[in-house]
Amino acid sequence: MSETPSDTPKTPEIYKCCENPQITYLAPVNINVDEKTIGTVDVWRCASCKKKFCEEKQLGIDSITDIVGMPRIGDDEKWGVIISKLQKGKDKWKLVRLKQNGIIKYETVDEKILDLKIEDYKIVDDYHSSFLIEDHLNRAVEI
Ligand SMILES: [Zn+2]
């Protein structure tokens, strides 16, 4: 099993973020556990409007095909990863959209919905933490 795909991923179906979308691959962020990559977030960017799009990939699982194009992100949101201290392996992380402040509804592996508090684009919680994708482009993050 190769850890880092050597080919640049193909441009996904154009996502209509603006009048003239020019979406290109920007960078990966690898998610590591014990120095092993267990997943990747692929980051794409529109050259016209500068919006970023992210795609979550669990290692060994093909890309999430039910999201055609990529999920929309609001102007007041940033891409982030929530890390759960209560889970292990692939269930330990999840790609989310974080607002600057407020509450995020977070669905756990056993389908419970938790209200997690966000302060300045960061989860503030005893059992969950987070980081922003834009701060870790081309890097691996140990979770
Ligand atoms: Zn655009």
Coordinates of N, CA and C and ligand atoms in Angstrom, one line a residue:
M1 N 0.8 -1.2 0.0 CA 0.0 0.0 0.0 C 0.9 1.2 0.0
S2 N 0.8 2.1 -1.0 CA 1.6 3.3 -1.1 C 1.0 4.3 -0.2
E3 N 1.9 5.1 0.5 CA 1.4 6.1 1.4 C 1.0 7.4 0.8
T4 N 1.8 7.8 -0.2 CA 1.5 9.0 -0.9 C 1.3 8.8 -2.4
P5 N 0.1 9.1 -2.9 CA -0.1 8.9 -4.3 C 0.9 9.8 -5.1
S6 N 1.6 9.1 -6.1 CA 2.6 9.9 -6.8 C 2.1 10.8 -7.9
D7 N 0.9 10.4 -8.4 CA 0.3 11.2 -9.4 C -0.6 12.3 -8.8
T8 N -0.6 13.5 -9.4 CA -1.5 14.5 -9.0 C -2.9 14.0 -9.3
P9 N -3.8 14.1 -8.3 CA -5.2 13.7 -8.6 C -5.8 14.4 -9.8
K10 N -6.7 13.8 -10.5 CA -7.4 14.4 -11.6 C -8.3 15.5 -11.1
T11 N -8.4 16.6 -11.9 CA -9.4 17.6 -11.5 C -10.8 17.1 -11.4
P12 N -11.5 17.3 -10.3 CA -12.8 16.7 -10.2 C -13.8 17.6 -11.1
E13 N -15.0 17.1 -11.2 CA -16.0 17.9 -11.9 C -16.0 19.3 -11.4
I14 N -16.1 20.2 -12.3 CA -16.0 21.6 -11.9 C -17.2 21.9 -11.0
Y15 N -16.8 22.6 -9.9 CA -17.8 23.0 -9.0 C -18.0 24.5 -9.1
K16 N -19.3 24.8 -9.2 CA -19.6 26.2 -9.5 C -19.5 27.1 -8.3
C17 N -18.3 27.6 -8.1 CA -18.1 28.5 -6.9 C -18.2 29.9 -7.3
C18 N -18.1 30.2 -8.6 CA -18.1 31.6 -9.1 C -18.5 31.6 -10.6
E19 N -18.4 32.7 -11.2 CA -18.7 32.9 -12.6 C -17.8 32.1 -13.5
N20 N -16.5 32.1 -13.1 CA -15.5 31.5 -14.0 C -14.6 30.5 -13.2
P21 N -15.1 29.4 -12.8 CA -14.4 28.5 -12.0 C -13.1 28.0 -12.6
Q22 N -12.0 28.1 -12.0 CA -10.7 27.5 -12.5 C -10.1 26.7 -11.3
I23 N -10.6 25.5 -11.2 CA -10.2 24.8 -10.0 C -9.0 23.9 -10.3
T24 N -7.9 24.1 -9.5 CA -6.8 23.2 -9.6 C -6.4 22.7 -8.3
Y25 N -5.6 21.6 -8.4 CA -5.1 20.9 -7.2 C -4.1 21.8 -6.5
L26 N -4.3 22.0 -5.2 CA -3.3 22.8 -4.4 C -2.3 22.0 -3.6
A27 N -2.8 21.2 -2.7 CA -1.9 20.4 -1.9 C -2.7 19.4 -1.1
P28 N -1.9 18.4 -0.6 CA -2.5 17.4 0.3 C -2.1 17.8 1.8
V29 N -3.0 17.3 2.7 CA -2.6 17.3 4.1 C -2.8 15.9 4.5
N30 N -1.7 15.3 5.0 CA -1.8 13.9 5.4 C -2.1 13.8 6.9
I31 N -2.9 12.8 7.2 CA -3.3 12.6 8.6 C -2.6 11.4 9.1
N32 N -1.8 11.5 10.1 CA -0.9 10.4 10.6 C -1.3 10.0 12.0
V33 N -1.2 8.7 12.2 CA -1.3 8.2 13.6 C -0.1 7.3 13.8
D34 N 0.6 7.6 14.8 CA 1.9 6.9 15.1 C 2.8 6.9 13.9
E35 N 2.9 8.1 13.2 CA 3.8 8.3 12.1 C 3.4 7.5 10.8
K36 N 2.2 6.9 10.9 CA 1.7 6.2 9.7 C 0.5 7.0 9.1
T37 N 0.5 7.2 7.8 CA -0.6 8.0 7.2 C -1.8 7.1 7.1
I38 N -2.9 7.6 7.7 CA -4.2 6.9 7.7 C -5.2 7.5 6.8
G39 N -4.9 8.7 6.4 CA -5.8 9.4 5.5 C -5.2 10.7 4.9
T40 N -5.9 11.3 4.0 CA -5.5 12.5 3.4 C -6.6 13.4 3.1
V41 N -6.4 14.7 3.2 CA -7.3 15.7 2.8 C -6.7 16.3 1.5
D42 N -7.4 16.2 0.4 CA -6.9 16.8 -0.8 C -7.5 18.2 -0.9
V43 N -6.6 19.2 -1.1 CA -7.1 20.6 -1.2 C -7.0 21.1 -2.6
W44 N -8.1 21.7 -3.0 CA -8.2 22.3 -4.4 C -8.5 23.8 -4.2
R45 N -8.2 24.5 -5.2 CA -8.4 26.0 -5.1 C -8.9 26.5 -6.4
C46 N -9.8 27.4 -6.4 CA -10.3 28.1 -7.5 C -9.4 29.3 -7.8
A47 N -8.8 29.4 -8.9 CA -7.9 30.5 -9.2 C -8.7 31.8 -9.4
S48 N -9.9 31.8 -9.7 CA -10.7 33.0 -9.9 C -11.1 33.6 -8.5
C49 N -11.8 32.8 -7.7 CA -12.4 33.4 -6.5 C -11.6 33.0 -5.3
K50 N -10.6 32.2 -5.4 CA -9.7 31.8 -4.3 C -10.3 30.9 -3.3
K51 N -11.5 30.4 -3.6 CA -12.1 29.5 -2.6 C -11.4 28.2 -2.6
K52 N -11.3 27.6 -1.4 CA -10.7 26.3 -1.3 C -11.7 25.2 -1.2
F53 N -11.4 24.1 -1.7 CA -12.3 22.9 -1.6 C -11.5 21.8 -1.0
C54 N -12.1 21.0 -0.2 CA -11.4 19.8 0.4 C -12.1 18.5 0.2
E55 N -11.4 17.5 0.0 CA -11.9 16.2 -0.1 C -11.2 15.2 0.8
E56 N -12.0 14.5 1.6 CA -11.5 13.6 2.6 C -11.2 12.3 2.0
K57 N -10.1 11.7 2.2 CA -9.8 10.4 1.7 C -9.2 9.5 2.9
Q58 N -9.9 8.4 3.1 CA -9.4 7.5 4.1 C -8.6 6.5 3.3
L59 N -7.4 6.2 3.8 CA -6.5 5.3 3.1 C -7.2 3.9 2.9
G60 N -7.1 3.5 1.6 CA -7.7 2.2 1.3 C -9.2 2.2 0.9
I61 N -9.7 3.4 1.1 CA -11.1 3.6 0.7 C -11.2 4.6 -0.5
D62 N -11.9 4.2 -1.6 CA -11.9 5.1 -2.7 C -12.6 6.4 -2.3
S63 N -12.3 7.4 -3.1 CA -12.8 8.8 -2.7 C -14.3 8.7 -2.6
I64 N -14.8 9.6 -1.7 CA -16.2 9.6 -1.4 C -17.0 10.1 -2.6
T65 N -17.6 9.2 -3.3 CA -18.2 9.5 -4.6 C -19.6 10.2 -4.4
D66 N -20.2 10.1 -3.3 CA -21.6 10.6 -3.2 C -21.6 12.1 -3.1
I67 N -20.4 12.7 -2.9 CA -20.3 14.1 -2.9 C -19.8 14.5 -4.3
V68 N -20.8 14.9 -5.2 CA -20.4 15.2 -6.5 C -19.8 16.6 -6.5
G69 N -18.7 16.8 -7.2 CA -18.0 18.1 -7.0 C -17.5 18.1 -5.6
M70 N -17.7 19.2 -4.9 CA -17.2 19.2 -3.5 C -18.2 20.0 -2.7
P71 N -18.2 19.8 -1.4 CA -19.2 20.5 -0.6 C -18.9 22.0 -0.6
R72 N -20.0 22.7 -0.6 CA -19.9 24.2 -0.6 C -19.4 24.7 0.8
I73 N -18.6 25.7 0.8 CA -18.1 26.3 2.0 C -18.5 27.7 2.0
G74 N -19.0 28.2 3.2 CA -19.5 29.6 3.3 C -18.3 30.5 3.4
D75 N -18.6 31.8 3.1 CA -17.5 32.8 3.2 C -17.0 33.0 4.6
D76 N -17.9 32.6 5.6 CA -17.5 32.8 7.0 C -17.0 31.5 7.6
E77 N -16.6 30.5 6.7 CA -16.2 29.2 7.2 C -14.8 28.8 6.7
K78 N -14.1 28.0 7.5 CA -12.8 27.5 7.1 C -12.8 25.9 7.2
W79 N -12.0 25.3 6.3 CA -11.9 23.9 6.4 C -11.1 23.5 7.6
G80 N -11.5 22.5 8.3 CA -10.8 22.0 9.5 C -11.0 20.5 9.6
V81 N -10.2 20.0 10.5 CA -10.3 18.6 10.9 C -10.6 18.5 12.4
I82 N -11.6 17.8 12.7 CA -11.9 17.5 14.1 C -11.3 16.2 14.5
I83 N -10.6 16.2 15.7 CA -10.0 15.0 16.2 C -10.7 14.6 17.4
S84 N -11.1 13.3 17.5 CA -11.8 12.8 18.7 C -10.8 12.0 19.5
K85 N -10.7 12.3 20.8 CA -9.9 11.6 21.6 C -10.5 10.3 22.1
L86 N -11.8 10.1 21.8 CA -12.6 8.9 22.2 C -12.5 7.8 21.2
Q87 N -12.0 8.1 20.0 CA -12.0 7.1 18.9 C -10.6 6.8 18.5
K88 N -10.5 5.7 17.7 CA -9.2 5.2 17.2 C -9.2 5.1 15.7
G89 N -8.0 5.2 15.1 CA -7.8 4.9 13.7 C -8.6 5.9 12.9
K90 N -9.3 5.3 11.8 CA -9.9 6.2 10.9 C -11.1 7.0 11.4
D91 N -11.6 6.5 12.6 CA -12.8 7.2 13.2 C -12.3 8.4 14.0
K92 N -11.0 8.5 14.1 CA -10.5 9.6 15.0 C -10.6 11.0 14.4
W93 N -10.8 11.1 13.1 CA -10.8 12.4 12.5 C -11.9 12.5 11.5
K94 N -12.2 13.8 11.2 CA -13.3 14.1 10.3 C -13.1 15.5 9.7
L95 N -13.3 15.6 8.4 CA -13.2 16.9 7.8 C -14.5 17.7 8.0
V96 N -14.3 18.9 8.5 CA -15.5 19.7 8.7 C -15.3 21.1 8.3
R97 N -16.4 21.9 8.3 CA -16.3 23.3 8.1 C -16.5 24.1 9.4
L98 N -15.6 24.9 9.7 CA -15.6 25.6 11.0 C -15.9 27.0 10.8
K99 N -16.9 27.5 11.6 CA -17.1 28.9 11.6 C -16.2 29.5 12.7
Q100 N -16.1 30.9 12.7 CA -15.2 31.5 13.6 C -15.6 31.2 15.1
N101 N -16.8 31.4 15.3 CA -17.3 31.1 16.7 C -18.7 30.5 16.6
G102 N -19.1 29.8 17.6 CA -20.4 29.2 17.7 C -20.3 27.7 18.1
I103 N -21.3 27.0 17.6 CA -21.5 25.6 17.9 C -21.5 24.8 16.6
I104 N -20.8 23.7 16.6 CA -20.9 22.8 15.4 C -21.6 21.5 15.9
K105 N -22.5 21.0 15.0 CA -23.1 19.7 15.3 C -22.2 18.7 14.7
Y106 N -21.7 17.9 15.6 CA -20.7 16.9 15.2 C -21.3 15.5 15.4
E107 N -21.3 14.7 14.3 CA -21.9 13.4 14.4 C -20.8 12.4 14.7
T108 N -21.0 11.6 15.8 CA -20.0 10.6 16.2 C -20.2 9.4 15.4
V109 N -19.2 8.4 15.6 CA -19.3 7.2 14.8 C -20.6 6.4 15.2
D110 N -21.0 6.5 16.4 CA -22.2 5.8 16.8 C -23.5 6.7 16.6
E111 N -23.3 7.6 15.7 CA -24.4 8.4 15.3 C -25.1 9.3 16.3
K112 N -24.3 9.6 17.3 CA -24.8 10.6 18.3 C -24.4 12.0 17.8
I113 N -25.3 13.0 18.0 CA -24.9 14.3 17.6 C -24.4 15.1 18.9
L114 N -23.2 15.6 18.8 CA -22.7 16.4 19.9 C -22.6 17.9 19.5
D115 N -22.9 18.7 20.4 CA -22.7 20.2 20.2 C -21.3 20.5 20.7
L116 N -20.4 20.9 19.7 CA -19.1 21.3 20.1 C -18.9 22.8 19.9
K117 N -18.2 23.4 20.9 CA -18.1 24.8 20.9 C -16.9 25.2 20.0
I118 N -17.0 26.3 19.2 CA -15.9 26.8 18.4 C -15.6 28.2 18.9
E119 N -14.3 28.4 19.1 CA -13.8 29.7 19.4 C -12.6 30.0 18.5
D120 N -12.8 31.0 17.7 CA -11.7 31.4 16.7 C -11.3 30.3 15.8
Y121 N -12.2 29.6 15.2 CA -12.0 28.5 14.3 C -11.4 27.3 15.0
K122 N -11.5 27.2 16.3 CA -11.0 26.0 17.0 C -12.0 25.4 17.9
I123 N -12.0 24.1 17.9 CA -12.9 23.4 18.8 C -12.4 23.5 20.2
V124 N -13.3 23.9 21.1 CA -12.9 23.9 22.6 C -13.7 22.9 23.3
D125 N -13.1 21.8 23.6 CA -13.8 20.6 24.2 C -12.8 19.7 24.8
D126 N -13.2 19.0 25.9 CA -12.3 18.1 26.6 C -11.9 16.9 25.8
Y127 N -12.8 16.5 24.9 CA -12.5 15.2 24.2 C -12.3 15.4 22.7
H128 N -12.4 16.7 22.2 CA -12.2 16.9 20.8 C -11.3 18.1 20.6
S129 N -10.5 18.0 19.6 CA -9.7 19.2 19.2 C -9.8 19.3 17.7
S130 N -9.1 20.4 17.2 CA -9.2 20.6 15.7 C -8.0 21.3 15.2
F131 N -7.8 21.3 13.9 CA -6.8 22.2 13.3 C -7.4 22.6 12.0
L132 N -6.8 23.7 11.5 CA -7.2 24.2 10.2 C -6.4 23.7 9.0
I133 N -7.1 23.3 8.0 CA -6.4 22.7 6.8 C -5.3 23.7 6.3
E134 N -5.7 25.0 6.2 CA -4.9 26.0 5.5 C -3.5 26.2 6.2
D135 N -3.5 25.8 7.5 CA -2.2 25.9 8.3 C -1.3 24.7 8.1
H136 N -1.7 23.7 7.4 CA -0.9 22.5 7.3 C -0.8 21.9 5.9
L137 N -0.9 22.8 4.9 CA -0.8 22.3 3.5 C 0.6 21.7 3.3
N138 N 0.6 20.6 2.5 CA 1.8 19.8 2.2 C 2.5 19.3 3.4
R139 N 1.7 19.1 4.5 CA 2.4 18.5 5.7 C 1.6 17.4 6.2
A140 N 2.2 16.6 7.1 CA 1.5 15.6 7.8 C 1.2 16.0 9.2
V141 N 0.0 15.7 9.6 CA -0.4 16.1 11.0 C -0.6 14.8 11.8
E142 N 0.1 14.8 12.9 CA 0.0 13.6 13.8 C -1.2 13.9 14.7
I143 N -2.2 12.9 14.7 CA -3.4 13.1 15.5 C -3.4 12.2 16.7
Ligands
ZN1 ZN -14.4 30.2 -8.0

